[in-house]
Coordinates of C-alpha atoms and ligand atoms in Angstrom, one line a residue:
M1 CA -25.8 6.3 0.9
R2 CA -23.1 6.0 3.6
K3 CA -19.8 4.6 2.4
K4 CA -18.3 1.6 4.1
V5 CA -14.7 0.7 4.5
T6 CA -13.7 -2.6 6.1
V7 CA -10.2 -2.9 7.6
I8 CA -9.0 -6.5 8.1
G9 CA -6.3 -6.8 10.8
A10 CA -6.8 -4.5 13.8
G11 CA -3.1 -4.3 14.5
N12 CA -0.9 -1.2 14.1
V13 CA -1.5 -0.5 10.5
G14 CA -5.2 -1.5 10.5
A15 CA -6.2 0.4 13.6
T16 CA -4.4 3.5 12.5
A17 CA -6.0 3.2 9.0
A18 CA -9.4 2.9 10.7
M19 CA -8.7 6.0 12.7
R20 CA -7.7 8.0 9.7
V21 CA -10.7 6.9 7.6
A22 CA -13.1 8.0 10.4
E23 CA -11.3 11.2 11.4
K24 CA -11.3 12.3 7.7
G25 CA -15.1 11.6 7.7
L26 CA -14.7 9.3 4.7
A27 CA -16.8 6.3 5.7
D28 CA -18.2 4.0 8.3
V29 CA -15.6 1.5 9.4
I30 CA -15.7 -2.2 10.2
L31 CA -12.6 -3.5 11.9
V32 CA -12.0 -7.3 11.7
D33 CA -9.4 -9.5 13.4
V34 CA -8.9 -13.0 14.6
L35 CA -8.2 -11.7 18.1
E36 CA -11.0 -11.8 20.7
G37 CA -11.9 -8.4 22.0
V38 CA -9.2 -6.4 20.3
P39 CA -11.1 -5.1 17.3
A40 CA -14.2 -4.4 19.4
G41 CA -12.1 -2.6 22.0
K42 CA -10.2 -0.5 19.5
A43 CA -13.4 0.3 17.6
L44 CA -15.2 1.4 20.8
D45 CA -12.2 3.5 21.8
L46 CA -12.2 5.2 18.3
A47 CA -16.0 5.8 18.6
E48 CA -15.5 7.5 21.9
A49 CA -13.0 9.8 20.3
A50 CA -15.6 10.9 17.7
P51 CA -17.2 13.7 19.7
I52 CA -13.8 15.3 20.2
E53 CA -12.6 14.7 16.7
K54 CA -16.0 15.8 15.3
H55 CA -17.0 13.1 12.9
D56 CA -20.1 10.9 12.7
C57 CA -18.6 7.8 11.2
R58 CA -19.7 4.6 12.8
I59 CA -17.0 2.2 13.8
V60 CA -17.6 -1.4 14.6
G61 CA -15.1 -4.0 15.6
C62 CA -15.6 -7.8 15.3
T63 CA -13.8 -11.1 15.6
N64 CA -13.9 -13.3 12.5
E65 CA -17.4 -11.9 11.7
Y66 CA -17.3 -11.1 8.0
L67 CA -21.1 -10.5 7.6
Q68 CA -20.5 -7.0 9.0
A69 CA -18.3 -6.3 6.0
A70 CA -21.2 -7.0 3.6
G71 CA -21.6 -4.2 1.0
S72 CA -18.2 -2.6 1.7
D73 CA -17.0 -0.1 -0.9
I74 CA -13.4 -0.7 0.0
V75 CA -11.6 -3.5 2.0
I76 CA -8.2 -2.6 3.3
I77 CA -6.3 -5.8 4.1
T78 CA -3.5 -5.5 6.7
A79 CA -3.9 -9.0 8.3
G80 CA -0.6 -10.8 8.8
I81 CA 2.6 -10.7 10.6
P82 CA 5.0 -7.8 10.3
R83 CA 8.8 -8.0 10.2
K84 CA 11.2 -8.0 13.1
P85 CA 14.8 -6.8 13.0
G86 CA 16.9 -9.0 10.7
M87 CA 13.9 -10.1 8.7
S88 CA 13.2 -9.2 5.1
R89 CA 9.6 -8.7 3.9
D90 CA 10.0 -11.9 1.9
D91 CA 10.5 -13.9 5.1
L92 CA 6.8 -13.3 5.8
L93 CA 5.8 -15.1 2.6
S94 CA 4.5 -18.4 3.7
T95 CA 2.6 -17.2 6.9
N96 CA 1.0 -14.2 5.2
M97 CA 0.1 -16.2 2.1
G98 CA -2.1 -18.5 4.2
I99 CA -3.7 -15.6 6.1
M100 CA -4.4 -13.7 2.8
K101 CA -6.1 -16.7 1.2
T102 CA -8.4 -17.2 4.2
V103 CA -9.3 -13.5 4.5
V104 CA -9.9 -12.8 0.8
K105 CA -12.2 -15.8 0.5
E106 CA -14.3 -14.4 3.3
V107 CA -14.3 -10.9 1.9
A108 CA -15.2 -11.9 -1.7
A109 CA -18.2 -13.9 -0.4
V110 CA -19.8 -10.9 1.5
A111 CA -18.5 -7.9 -0.5
P112 CA -18.2 -9.0 -4.1
D113 CA -18.2 -5.5 -5.5
A114 CA -15.6 -4.1 -3.1
I115 CA -12.2 -2.7 -4.2
L116 CA -9.4 -4.4 -2.3
I117 CA -6.4 -2.4 -1.1
V118 CA -3.7 -4.8 0.0
V119 CA -1.2 -3.8 2.6
S120 CA 0.2 -7.0 4.0
N121 CA 3.8 -8.0 3.0
P122 CA 5.5 -9.1 0.9
L123 CA 3.2 -6.7 -0.8
D124 CA 3.4 -7.5 -4.5
A125 CA 3.1 -11.2 -3.8
M126 CA 0.2 -10.7 -1.5
C127 CA -1.6 -8.8 -4.3
H128 CA -1.3 -11.9 -6.4
V129 CA -2.9 -14.0 -3.7
A130 CA -5.7 -11.5 -3.3
Y131 CA -6.3 -11.3 -7.1
E132 CA -6.4 -15.1 -7.5
E133 CA -8.5 -15.9 -4.5
S134 CA -11.0 -13.1 -5.0
G135 CA -11.5 -13.6 -8.7
F136 CA -12.1 -9.8 -8.9
P137 CA -11.1 -7.9 -12.0
K138 CA -7.6 -6.5 -11.9
E139 CA -8.9 -2.9 -11.6
R140 CA -10.3 -3.8 -8.1
V141 CA -7.1 -5.3 -6.6
I142 CA -4.5 -2.7 -5.7
G143 CA -1.4 -2.8 -3.6
M144 CA -0.3 0.0 -1.2
A145 CA 3.5 0.5 -1.3
G146 CA 4.4 3.2 -3.8
V147 CA 2.4 5.9 -1.9
L148 CA 4.4 5.0 1.2
D149 CA 7.8 4.7 -0.5
S150 CA 7.2 8.0 -2.4
A151 CA 6.1 9.7 0.8
R152 CA 9.4 8.6 2.5
F153 CA 11.3 9.9 -0.5
R154 CA 9.4 13.2 -0.4
A155 CA 9.9 13.6 3.3
F156 CA 13.7 13.1 2.9
I157 CA 13.9 15.6 0.0
A158 CA 12.0 18.1 2.1
M159 CA 14.4 17.6 5.1
E160 CA 17.4 18.0 2.8
L161 CA 16.2 21.3 1.3
D162 CA 14.3 22.6 4.4
V163 CA 11.2 23.2 2.4
S164 CA 7.5 22.3 2.8
V165 CA 6.7 18.6 2.1
E166 CA 3.7 20.0 0.1
N167 CA 6.1 21.3 -2.5
I168 CA 7.5 17.9 -3.3
H169 CA 6.3 15.5 -5.9
A170 CA 8.2 12.2 -6.2
F171 CA 7.8 8.7 -7.6
V172 CA 9.0 5.4 -6.4
L173 CA 8.3 2.5 -8.8
G174 CA 8.8 -1.2 -8.8
G175 CA 8.3 -3.9 -6.2
H176 CA 8.0 -3.0 -2.5
G177 CA 11.4 -4.4 -1.5
D178 CA 15.1 -3.6 -1.6
T179 CA 14.9 -3.3 -5.4
M180 CA 12.3 -0.5 -5.5
V181 CA 13.2 2.3 -7.9
P182 CA 13.0 5.9 -6.8
I183 CA 12.8 8.0 -9.9
S184 CA 14.6 11.3 -9.2
R185 CA 14.3 12.5 -12.8
Y186 CA 10.5 12.8 -12.4
S187 CA 10.7 14.2 -8.8
T188 CA 10.2 18.0 -8.4
V189 CA 10.2 20.7 -5.8
A190 CA 7.6 23.4 -6.7
G191 CA 7.9 22.2 -10.3
I192 CA 11.8 22.4 -10.3
P193 CA 13.5 19.0 -11.0
V194 CA 15.1 17.8 -7.8
T195 CA 18.2 16.8 -9.9
E196 CA 18.8 20.6 -10.3
L197 CA 18.6 21.3 -6.6
I198 CA 20.4 18.4 -4.9
P199 CA 23.9 17.2 -5.9
A200 CA 24.0 13.7 -7.5
D201 CA 25.8 12.1 -4.5
R202 CA 23.4 13.5 -1.9
L203 CA 20.5 12.4 -4.1
A204 CA 21.9 8.9 -4.3
S205 CA 22.1 8.7 -0.6
I206 CA 18.5 9.9 -0.2
E207 CA 17.4 7.3 -2.7
K208 CA 19.2 4.6 -0.7
R209 CA 17.6 5.8 2.6
T210 CA 14.2 5.6 0.8
R211 CA 14.9 2.0 -0.3
E212 CA 15.9 1.1 3.3
G213 CA 13.2 3.3 4.9
G214 CA 11.2 0.3 6.2
A215 CA 14.3 -1.4 7.7
E216 CA 15.3 1.9 9.4
I217 CA 12.0 2.0 11.3
V218 CA 12.1 -1.7 12.1
G219 CA 15.6 -1.2 13.5
L220 CA 14.3 1.6 15.8
L221 CA 11.0 0.0 16.9
K222 CA 12.5 -3.5 17.3
T223 CA 9.0 -5.1 18.0
G224 CA 7.3 -4.4 14.6
S225 CA 7.3 -2.3 11.5
A226 CA 6.2 1.2 10.5
F227 CA 2.5 1.9 10.7
Y228 CA 1.6 5.7 10.8
A229 CA 2.8 6.4 7.2
P230 CA 1.7 3.0 5.8
A231 CA -1.9 3.7 7.2
S232 CA -1.7 7.2 5.6
G233 CA -0.8 5.6 2.3
A234 CA -3.7 3.2 2.3
V235 CA -6.2 5.9 3.3
E236 CA -4.9 8.3 0.6
M237 CA -5.8 5.6 -1.9
A238 CA -9.1 4.9 -0.3
E239 CA -10.0 8.6 -0.3
A240 CA -9.1 8.9 -4.0
I241 CA -11.5 6.0 -4.8
L242 CA -14.3 7.0 -2.5
K243 CA -14.3 10.6 -3.8
D244 CA -13.6 9.5 -7.4
K245 CA -10.7 11.9 -7.5
K246 CA -8.9 10.4 -10.5
K247 CA -5.7 10.9 -8.6
I248 CA -2.4 9.7 -9.9
L249 CA -0.6 7.7 -7.3
P250 CA 2.1 5.0 -7.5
C251 CA 0.4 1.7 -6.6
A252 CA 1.0 -2.0 -7.2
A253 CA -1.2 -2.8 -10.2
Y254 CA -1.6 -5.9 -12.4
L255 CA 0.5 -5.3 -15.5
Q256 CA -0.3 -7.1 -18.8
G257 CA 2.3 -5.7 -21.1
E258 CA 2.6 -2.2 -19.7
Y259 CA 6.3 -1.3 -19.1
G260 CA 7.1 -4.6 -21.0
I261 CA 6.0 -6.5 -17.9
Q262 CA 3.5 -9.4 -18.2
N263 CA 1.0 -10.8 -15.6
L264 CA 2.6 -9.3 -12.5
F265 CA 1.7 -6.9 -9.8
V266 CA 4.4 -4.1 -9.8
G267 CA 4.4 -0.5 -8.5
V268 CA 3.6 2.0 -11.3
P269 CA 1.7 5.3 -11.5
V270 CA -2.0 4.7 -11.8
K271 CA -5.1 6.8 -11.9
L272 CA -7.4 6.0 -9.0
G273 CA -11.1 6.7 -9.1
E274 CA -14.4 5.1 -8.2
K275 CA -13.7 2.0 -10.4
G276 CA -10.3 1.4 -8.8
V277 CA -7.4 1.5 -11.2
E278 CA -8.9 3.5 -14.0
K279 CA -5.6 3.8 -16.0
I280 CA -2.0 2.7 -15.8
I281 CA 0.1 5.7 -16.6
E282 CA 3.2 4.8 -18.7
I283 CA 6.0 7.3 -18.2
K284 CA 9.1 7.3 -20.4
L285 CA 12.0 5.7 -18.6
N286 CA 15.6 5.9 -19.6
E287 CA 17.7 2.7 -20.0
D288 CA 19.0 2.6 -16.4
E289 CA 15.5 3.2 -15.0
K290 CA 14.0 0.5 -17.2
K291 CA 16.7 -2.0 -16.2
A292 CA 16.1 -1.2 -12.5
L293 CA 12.3 -1.6 -12.9
H294 CA 12.7 -4.9 -14.7
Q295 CA 15.1 -6.2 -12.1
S296 CA 12.6 -5.2 -9.4
A297 CA 9.8 -7.0 -11.3
E298 CA 11.9 -10.1 -11.6
S299 CA 12.3 -10.3 -7.8
V300 CA 8.4 -10.1 -7.5
R301 CA 8.2 -12.9 -10.1
K302 CA 10.5 -15.0 -8.1
L303 CA 8.3 -14.6 -5.0
V304 CA 5.2 -15.5 -7.0
E305 CA 7.0 -18.7 -8.2
D306 CA 8.1 -19.5 -4.6
M307 CA 4.4 -19.2 -3.6
K308 CA 3.4 -21.7 -6.3
R309 CA 6.0 -24.1 -4.9
L310 CA 4.7 -23.6 -1.3
A311 CA 1.1 -24.2 -2.4
K312 CA 2.0 -27.6 -3.8
Ligands
NAD401 N1 2.7 -2.4 2.1 C1 3.4 -1.7 3.0 O1 4.0 -0.7 2.6 C2 3.4 -2.1 4.4 C3 3.8 -1.1 5.4 C4 3.8 -1.5 6.8 C5 3.3 -2.8 7.1 N2 3.0 -3.7 6.1 C6 2.5 -5.0 6.4 O2 1.2 -5.0 7.0 C7 0.9 -6.1 7.8 C8 0.4 -5.6 9.2 O3 1.4 -4.9 9.8 P1 1.1 -4.4 11.3 O4 2.2 -3.6 11.8 O5 -0.3 -3.8 11.4 O6 1.1 -5.8 12.1 P2 0.3 -6.1 13.5 O7 0.9 -7.4 14.0 O8 0.3 -4.9 14.4 O9 -1.2 -6.4 13.0 C9 -1.6 -7.5 12.2 C10 -2.9 -7.9 12.7 O10 -3.4 -9.0 11.8 C11 -4.2 -9.8 12.6 N3 -4.4 -11.1 11.9 C12 -3.6 -12.2 11.7 N4 -4.2 -13.1 11.0 C13 -5.5 -12.7 10.7 C14 -6.6 -13.2 10.0 N5 -6.5 -14.5 9.5 N6 -7.7 -12.5 9.9 C15 -7.7 -11.2 10.5 N7 -6.7 -10.7 11.1 C16 -5.6 -11.4 11.3 C17 -3.4 -10.0 13.8 O11 -4.1 -10.6 14.9 C18 -2.9 -8.6 14.1 O12 -3.8 -7.9 14.9 C19 2.3 -6.8 7.9 O13 2.3 -7.9 7.0 C20 3.3 -5.8 7.5 O14 4.5 -6.3 7.0 C21 3.0 -3.3 4.8

């Protein structure tokens, strides 16, 4: 059976994710957007690259046509507006909440067994909307942020030490915002704790750059936000699920008591396999790390409460 991945939102993140899914040969791709012509045009363009890129994945683009998404194994949701300079992710809340509700209702109707990978911002709050609107079990609603934030942290550590990015393992936990928590203590370079290789003050500035990684790119692009690395993050998660890899990745997952956090989507290490979130991995945190994670969770809770007020 051919696998099917639907990508909602054929903008920067969505189209790049579609390209990566196809070029890795992971699945057929359906690209959906509200815009006329754009998803069909980008899908055709990607299909015409297939002979050169050497894959046989079928790519179809459509406008508001959800029937094409029927039977999807995975739906990656990138629909929404991105930030502009001076905006925080939270400024996107009310617009993207409305878009997420519409999209998820359509998806749940045609692909009731799919696993949702949410990308739209503010990420953790949008996971709540997707969870509530879909009625899917918590294992099948997962947010992409930790993979991206950790990749940024890993890239900066590699630049600092002038070593291969492949040698670096690192974790960023918490909500996808300014309160995210890079965990240096569990970050390693070829198995060596990074805390033994980089002085504390340098490490603190790398952590800060990681927390502000999204804003750094928004400041440079001026017309939108990052999309190459975010698309890579979503597709790494999709690949782990499609291939049932049981890969441990930091993702936004619905916590019910884990890490002392109740009924909230927050970024933590999870095991991803064919069922979605197959396990939430609880790592031991010290008091400072715990405090930072709980602070981050509280800022997610505040957004969820804001959404309830907006919905009234
Ligand atoms: N989680 C993360 O780490 C992360 C990283 C980067 C971007 N993002 C978020 O992802 C989202 C997309 O970013 P982008 O750079 O691709 O933006 P973009 O503007 O390039 O693309 C968004 C697309 O969504 C489409 N869209 C809007 N409403 C829709 C609807 N109801 N149905 C279908 N499509 C709809 C738009 O027409 C547009 O093509 C933004 O909210 C951004 O903040 C999240």
